[in-house]
XYZ file of C-alpha atoms in Angstrom:
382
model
C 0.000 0.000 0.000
C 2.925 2.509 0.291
C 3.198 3.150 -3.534
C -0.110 4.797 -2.854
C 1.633 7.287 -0.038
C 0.856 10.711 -0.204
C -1.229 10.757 -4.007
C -4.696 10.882 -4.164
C -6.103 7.416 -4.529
C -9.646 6.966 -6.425
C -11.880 4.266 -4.791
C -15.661 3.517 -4.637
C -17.967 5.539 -2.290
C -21.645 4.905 -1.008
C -22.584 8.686 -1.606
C -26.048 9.972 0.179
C -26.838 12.844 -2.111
C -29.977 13.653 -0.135
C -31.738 12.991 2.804
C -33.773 9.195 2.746
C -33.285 8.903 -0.844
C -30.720 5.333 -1.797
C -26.975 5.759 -0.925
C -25.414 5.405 -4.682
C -22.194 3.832 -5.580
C -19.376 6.073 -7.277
C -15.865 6.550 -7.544
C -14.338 9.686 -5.576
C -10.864 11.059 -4.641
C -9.746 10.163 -1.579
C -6.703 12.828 -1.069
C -3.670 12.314 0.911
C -3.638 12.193 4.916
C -2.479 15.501 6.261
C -0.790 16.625 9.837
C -2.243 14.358 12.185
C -4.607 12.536 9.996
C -4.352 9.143 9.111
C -5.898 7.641 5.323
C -7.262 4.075 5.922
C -8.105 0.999 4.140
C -11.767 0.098 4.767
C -11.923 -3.440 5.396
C -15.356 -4.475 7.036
C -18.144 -1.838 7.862
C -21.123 -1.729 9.497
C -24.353 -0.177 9.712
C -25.422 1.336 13.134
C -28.813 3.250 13.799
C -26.937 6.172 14.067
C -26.422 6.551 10.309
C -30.256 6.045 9.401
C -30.676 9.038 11.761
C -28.883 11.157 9.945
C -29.528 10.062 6.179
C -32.697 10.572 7.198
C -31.969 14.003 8.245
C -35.289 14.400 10.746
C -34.772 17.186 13.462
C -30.767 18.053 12.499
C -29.333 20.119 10.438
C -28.769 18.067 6.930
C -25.468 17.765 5.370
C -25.339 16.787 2.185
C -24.043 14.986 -0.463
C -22.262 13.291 2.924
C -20.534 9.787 3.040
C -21.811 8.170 6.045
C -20.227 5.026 8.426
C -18.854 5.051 11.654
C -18.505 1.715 12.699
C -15.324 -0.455 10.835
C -12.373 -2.164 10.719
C -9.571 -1.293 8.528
C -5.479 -0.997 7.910
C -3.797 1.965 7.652
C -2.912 2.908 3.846
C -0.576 6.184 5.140
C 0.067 8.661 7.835
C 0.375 12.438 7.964
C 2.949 14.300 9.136
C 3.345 13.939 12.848
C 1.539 10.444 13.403
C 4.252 8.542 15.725
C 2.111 5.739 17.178
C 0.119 4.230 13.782
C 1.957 3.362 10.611
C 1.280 1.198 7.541
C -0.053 -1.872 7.872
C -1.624 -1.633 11.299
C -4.966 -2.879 12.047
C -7.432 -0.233 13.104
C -11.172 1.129 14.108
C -11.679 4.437 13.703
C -14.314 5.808 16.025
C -16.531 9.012 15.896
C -15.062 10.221 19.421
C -11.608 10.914 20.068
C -8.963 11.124 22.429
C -6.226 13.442 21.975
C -4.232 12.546 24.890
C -3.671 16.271 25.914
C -7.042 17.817 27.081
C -8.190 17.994 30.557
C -10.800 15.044 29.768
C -8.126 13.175 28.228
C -6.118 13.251 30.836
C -8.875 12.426 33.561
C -9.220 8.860 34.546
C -13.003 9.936 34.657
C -14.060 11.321 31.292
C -13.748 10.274 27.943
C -15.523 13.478 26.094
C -12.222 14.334 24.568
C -12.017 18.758 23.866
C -10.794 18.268 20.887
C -12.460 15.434 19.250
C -15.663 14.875 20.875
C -18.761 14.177 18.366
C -19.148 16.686 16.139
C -22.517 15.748 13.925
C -22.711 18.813 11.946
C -19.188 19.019 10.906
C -18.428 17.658 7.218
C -15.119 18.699 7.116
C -11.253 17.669 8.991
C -10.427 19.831 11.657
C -7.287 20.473 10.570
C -7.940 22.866 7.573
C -11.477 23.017 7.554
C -11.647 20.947 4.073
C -12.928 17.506 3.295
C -10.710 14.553 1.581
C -13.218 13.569 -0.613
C -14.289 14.964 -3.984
C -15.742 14.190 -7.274
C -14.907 16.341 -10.127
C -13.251 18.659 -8.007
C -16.603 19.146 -5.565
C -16.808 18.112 -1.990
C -18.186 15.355 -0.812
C -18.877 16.216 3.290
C -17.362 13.769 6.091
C -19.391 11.896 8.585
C -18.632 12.451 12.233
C -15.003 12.006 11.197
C -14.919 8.517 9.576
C -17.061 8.337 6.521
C -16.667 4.365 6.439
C -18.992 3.915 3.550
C -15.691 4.144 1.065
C -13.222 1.682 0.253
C -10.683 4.501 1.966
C -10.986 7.082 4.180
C -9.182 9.438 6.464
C -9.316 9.950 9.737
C -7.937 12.400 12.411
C -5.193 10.054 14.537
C -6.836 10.668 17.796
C -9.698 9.116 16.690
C -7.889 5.802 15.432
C -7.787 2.548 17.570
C -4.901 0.792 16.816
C -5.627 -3.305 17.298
C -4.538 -6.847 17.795
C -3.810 -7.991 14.070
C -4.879 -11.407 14.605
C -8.568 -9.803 15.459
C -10.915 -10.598 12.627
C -12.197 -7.412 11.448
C -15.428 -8.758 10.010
C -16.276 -8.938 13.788
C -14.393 -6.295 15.932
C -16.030 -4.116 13.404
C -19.024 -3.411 15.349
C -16.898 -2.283 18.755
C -16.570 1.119 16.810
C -19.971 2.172 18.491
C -22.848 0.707 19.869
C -22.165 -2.289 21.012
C -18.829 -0.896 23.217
C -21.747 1.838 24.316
C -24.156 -0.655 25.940
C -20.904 -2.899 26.776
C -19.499 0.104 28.839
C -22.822 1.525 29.987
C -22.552 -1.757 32.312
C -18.998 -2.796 32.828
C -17.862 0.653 33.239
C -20.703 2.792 34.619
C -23.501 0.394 36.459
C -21.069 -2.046 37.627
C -23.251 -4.892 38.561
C -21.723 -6.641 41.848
C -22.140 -10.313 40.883
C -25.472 -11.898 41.703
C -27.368 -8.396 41.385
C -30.755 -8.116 39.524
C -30.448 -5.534 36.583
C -33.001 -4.256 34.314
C -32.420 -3.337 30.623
C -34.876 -1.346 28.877
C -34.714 -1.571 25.089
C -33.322 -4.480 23.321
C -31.378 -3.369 20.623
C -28.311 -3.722 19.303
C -27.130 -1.560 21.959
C -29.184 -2.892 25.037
C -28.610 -6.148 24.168
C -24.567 -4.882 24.884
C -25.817 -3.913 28.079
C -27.195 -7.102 28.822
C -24.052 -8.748 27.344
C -22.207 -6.586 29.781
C -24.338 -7.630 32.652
C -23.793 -11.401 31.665
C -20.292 -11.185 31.933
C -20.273 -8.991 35.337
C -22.450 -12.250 36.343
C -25.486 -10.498 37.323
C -28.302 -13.406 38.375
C -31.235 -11.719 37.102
C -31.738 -9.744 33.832
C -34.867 -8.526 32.704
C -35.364 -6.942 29.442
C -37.742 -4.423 28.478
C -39.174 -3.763 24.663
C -42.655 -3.468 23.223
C -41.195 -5.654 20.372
C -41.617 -9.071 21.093
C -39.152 -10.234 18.667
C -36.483 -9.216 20.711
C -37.190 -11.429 23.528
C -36.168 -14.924 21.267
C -33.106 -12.729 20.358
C -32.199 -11.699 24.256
C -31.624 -14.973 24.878
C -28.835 -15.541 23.923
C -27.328 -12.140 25.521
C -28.445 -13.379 29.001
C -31.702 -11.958 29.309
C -33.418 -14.088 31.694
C -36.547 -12.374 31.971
C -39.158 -10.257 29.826
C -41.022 -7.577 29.948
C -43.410 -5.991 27.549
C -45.265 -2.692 28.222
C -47.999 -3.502 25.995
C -49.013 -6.420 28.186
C -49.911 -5.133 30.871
C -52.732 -2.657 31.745
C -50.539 -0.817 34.580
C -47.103 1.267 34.523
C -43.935 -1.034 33.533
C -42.433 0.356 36.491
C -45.204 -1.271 38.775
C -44.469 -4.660 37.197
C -40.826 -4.533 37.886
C -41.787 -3.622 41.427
C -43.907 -6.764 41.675
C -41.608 -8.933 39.991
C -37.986 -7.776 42.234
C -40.052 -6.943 45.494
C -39.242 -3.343 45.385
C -36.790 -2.821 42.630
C -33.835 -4.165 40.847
C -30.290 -3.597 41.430
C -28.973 -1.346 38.289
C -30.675 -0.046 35.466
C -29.871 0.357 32.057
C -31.920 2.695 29.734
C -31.112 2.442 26.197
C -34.213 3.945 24.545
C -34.194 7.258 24.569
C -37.539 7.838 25.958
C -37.810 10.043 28.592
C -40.564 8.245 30.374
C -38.230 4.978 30.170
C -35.631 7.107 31.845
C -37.715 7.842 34.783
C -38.697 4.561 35.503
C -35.219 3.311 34.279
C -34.226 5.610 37.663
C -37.146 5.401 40.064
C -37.807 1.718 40.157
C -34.409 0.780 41.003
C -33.668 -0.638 45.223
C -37.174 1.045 46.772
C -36.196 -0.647 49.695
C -32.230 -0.277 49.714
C -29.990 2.423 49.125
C -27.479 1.062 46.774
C -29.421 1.393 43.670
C -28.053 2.926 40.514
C -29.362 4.078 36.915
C -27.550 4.246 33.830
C -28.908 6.399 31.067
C -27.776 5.787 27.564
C -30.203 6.598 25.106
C -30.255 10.121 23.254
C -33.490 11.709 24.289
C -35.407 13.963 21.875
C -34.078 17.443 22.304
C -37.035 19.313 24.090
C -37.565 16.549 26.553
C -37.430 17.152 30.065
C -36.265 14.592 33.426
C -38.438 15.005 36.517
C -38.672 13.121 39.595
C -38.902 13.585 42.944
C -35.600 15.230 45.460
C -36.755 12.092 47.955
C -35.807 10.060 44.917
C -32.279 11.450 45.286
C -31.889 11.770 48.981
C -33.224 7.906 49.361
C -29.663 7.321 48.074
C -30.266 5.975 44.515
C -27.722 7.128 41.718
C -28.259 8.235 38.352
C -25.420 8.330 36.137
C -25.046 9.164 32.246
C -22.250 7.767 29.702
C -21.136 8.781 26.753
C -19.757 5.511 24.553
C -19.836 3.028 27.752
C -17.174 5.701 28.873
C -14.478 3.612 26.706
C -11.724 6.199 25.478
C -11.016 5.411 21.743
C -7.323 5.165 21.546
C -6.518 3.624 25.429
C -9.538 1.165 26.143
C -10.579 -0.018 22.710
C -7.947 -2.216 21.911
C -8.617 -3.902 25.417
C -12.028 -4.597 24.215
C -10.792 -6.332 21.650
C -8.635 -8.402 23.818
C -12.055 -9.427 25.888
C -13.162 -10.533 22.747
C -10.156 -12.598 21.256
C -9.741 -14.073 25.019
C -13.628 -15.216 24.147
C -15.083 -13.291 27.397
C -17.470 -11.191 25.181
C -19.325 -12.724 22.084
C -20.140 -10.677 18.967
C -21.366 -12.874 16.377
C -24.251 -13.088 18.170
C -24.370 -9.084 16.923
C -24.301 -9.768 13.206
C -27.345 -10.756 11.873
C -26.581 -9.806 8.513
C -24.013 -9.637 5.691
C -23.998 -7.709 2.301
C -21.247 -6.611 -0.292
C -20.481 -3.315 -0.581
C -22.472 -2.909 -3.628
C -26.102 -4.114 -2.240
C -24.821 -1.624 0.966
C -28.561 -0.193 0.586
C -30.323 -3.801 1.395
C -28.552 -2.915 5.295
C -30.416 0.363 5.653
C -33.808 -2.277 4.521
C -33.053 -4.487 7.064
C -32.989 -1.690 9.899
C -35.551 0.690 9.020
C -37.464 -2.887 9.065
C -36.384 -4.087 12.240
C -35.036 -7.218 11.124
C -31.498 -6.395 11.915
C -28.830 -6.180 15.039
C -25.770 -5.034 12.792
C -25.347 -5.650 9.407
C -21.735 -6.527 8.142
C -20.571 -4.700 4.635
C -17.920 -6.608 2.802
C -16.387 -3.736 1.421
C -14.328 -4.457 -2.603
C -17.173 -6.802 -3.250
């Protein structure tokens, strides 16, 4: 790959030229990486929820035409000037959050949200020079929170680059790029289950179903999951859900069920919705009659919504606690991840329910917007 080194390169890109309308397949320029930017070789990709949201363009500000995909696996094609710690060859994720190693949050054993490179949804452009590396006939094509995976290569600032074990498949350490390290950390990292504790996860998808992954391995006894989709519950299963729980069945609050079912409340709580009502239960119905309780929220509520409950609920000595990516940092605790996987404490495939070349890419957006998928895997060259 390092005849390639500092030219432009021409690949295939899954363009979105507008918002909801079919990603289409064309060549661009991918130009070379510059200071502190790393160009990458897009292995594997995947689609995350994330991605719809924004192709979709409902209630954000729309950037477009915009190369979307945030969660992969790749190898690095070439480095900019000043990248020390990747070089060719190495096995990577990028992720959409960075960690620039010299910011007060990066520097804090208690934050992750990086000053420099922290999410940035409405930015189509490096940081560096304010330009994008992609272009057809000389036009822009924007970024997509800084990793624009839906191209055969991309570039990538080097604090948000994850360099890996090279024995990890990346068909399958693809997906840690997002969601599933989100719900994985929300527990592991933020809840903390003691072993033998009763936790409650409400919504099972792909990134609740981390959390109840997470839970599993922490070796919490009890796990109920929460969804109004009863699919999920065949599909929990196998994540270590042990019990379920569907709104819809019940002709009294979900949080009055739990109740009844844990004799006054479970443990830790995991709320990977979004809903704001699920967050208040999510925090209310956790230990009623013990003091060690503790909530977790992880789902993105809707931008006017508004958390109330109760001082008592606070003084009674429950927690509630937010996270932002399971509070992983990109570049330090990824690669770890990884590890937990290759040592065969945390399962993925059980993530994948899907697989499509590069060219049908638009069949994964199908299988989400239906509900039929976890995480779709994009074989990308095919």
């Amino acid at each position: 790959m390092s005849n390639t080194a500092g030219k432009v390169i021409k690949c295939k890109a899954a363009i979105a030229w507008e918002a909801g309308k079919p990603l289409v397949i064309e060549e661009v320029e991918v130009a070379p990486p510059q200071a502190m930017e790393v160009r990458i070789k897009i292995i594997f990709t995947s689609l995350c929820h994330t991605d719809v949201y924004f192709w979709e363009a409902k209630g954000q500000k729309p950037v477009f035409p915009r190369i979307f995909g945030h969660e992969a696996g790749g190898i690095v094609e070439s480095v900019g000037e000043g990248v020390t710690d990747l070089a060719p060859g190495d096995h990577v994720l990028p992720v959409f959050t960075g960690e620039c190693k010299d910011c007060a949050h990066c520097k804090s054993e208690e934050s992750n949200m990086c000053n420099l490179l922290r999410i940035n949804t409405d930015r189509g452009v490096m940081i560096g020079d304010g330009k994008s590396r992609f272009s057809i006939n000389g036009k822009p094509i924007y970024h997509f929170v800084g990793t624009s995976t839906f191209s055969e290569y991309t570039v990538v600032h080097v604090g948000c680059v994850a360099k890996i074990n090279p024995l990890a498949p990346l068909d399958k350490v693809c997906v840690l790029s997002c969601g599933i390290s989100t719900g994985l950390g929300a527990t592991l990292n933020v809840a903390k289950p003691p072993k033998g504790s009763s936790v409650a996860i409400f919504g099972l998808g792909a990134v609740g179903l981390a959390a109840a992954e997470g839970a599993r391995i922490a070796g919490a006894s009890r796990i109920i999951g929460i969804d109004v989709n009863p699919r999920r519950f065949i599909e929990a299963k196998k994540f270590g859900v042990t019990e379920f729980v569907n709104p819809k069945d019940h002709d009294k609050p979900v949080q009055e069920v739990l109740a009844e079912m844990t004799d006054g409340g479970v443990d830790r709580s995991i709320e990977c919705t979004g809903n704001v009502d699920a967050m208040i239960s999510a925090f209310e119905y956790i230990s009623l009659s013990h003091g060690w309780g503790v909530a977790v929220l992880v789902g993105v509520p809707h931008k006017d919504a508004v958390f109330k409950t109760h001082p008592m609920n606070v003084l009674n000595e429950r927690t509630l606690k937010g996270t932002f990516f399971g509070n992983y940092k990109p570049r330090s605790d990824i690669p770890g991840v990884v590890e937990k996987y290759m040592n065969k404490e945390l399962e993925l495939e059980k993530f994948i329910t899907h697989e499509v070349p590069f060219s049908e890419i638009n069949k994964a957006f199908d299988y989400m917007l239906k509900g039929d998928s976890l995480r779709c895997i994009i074989r990308m060259g095919e």
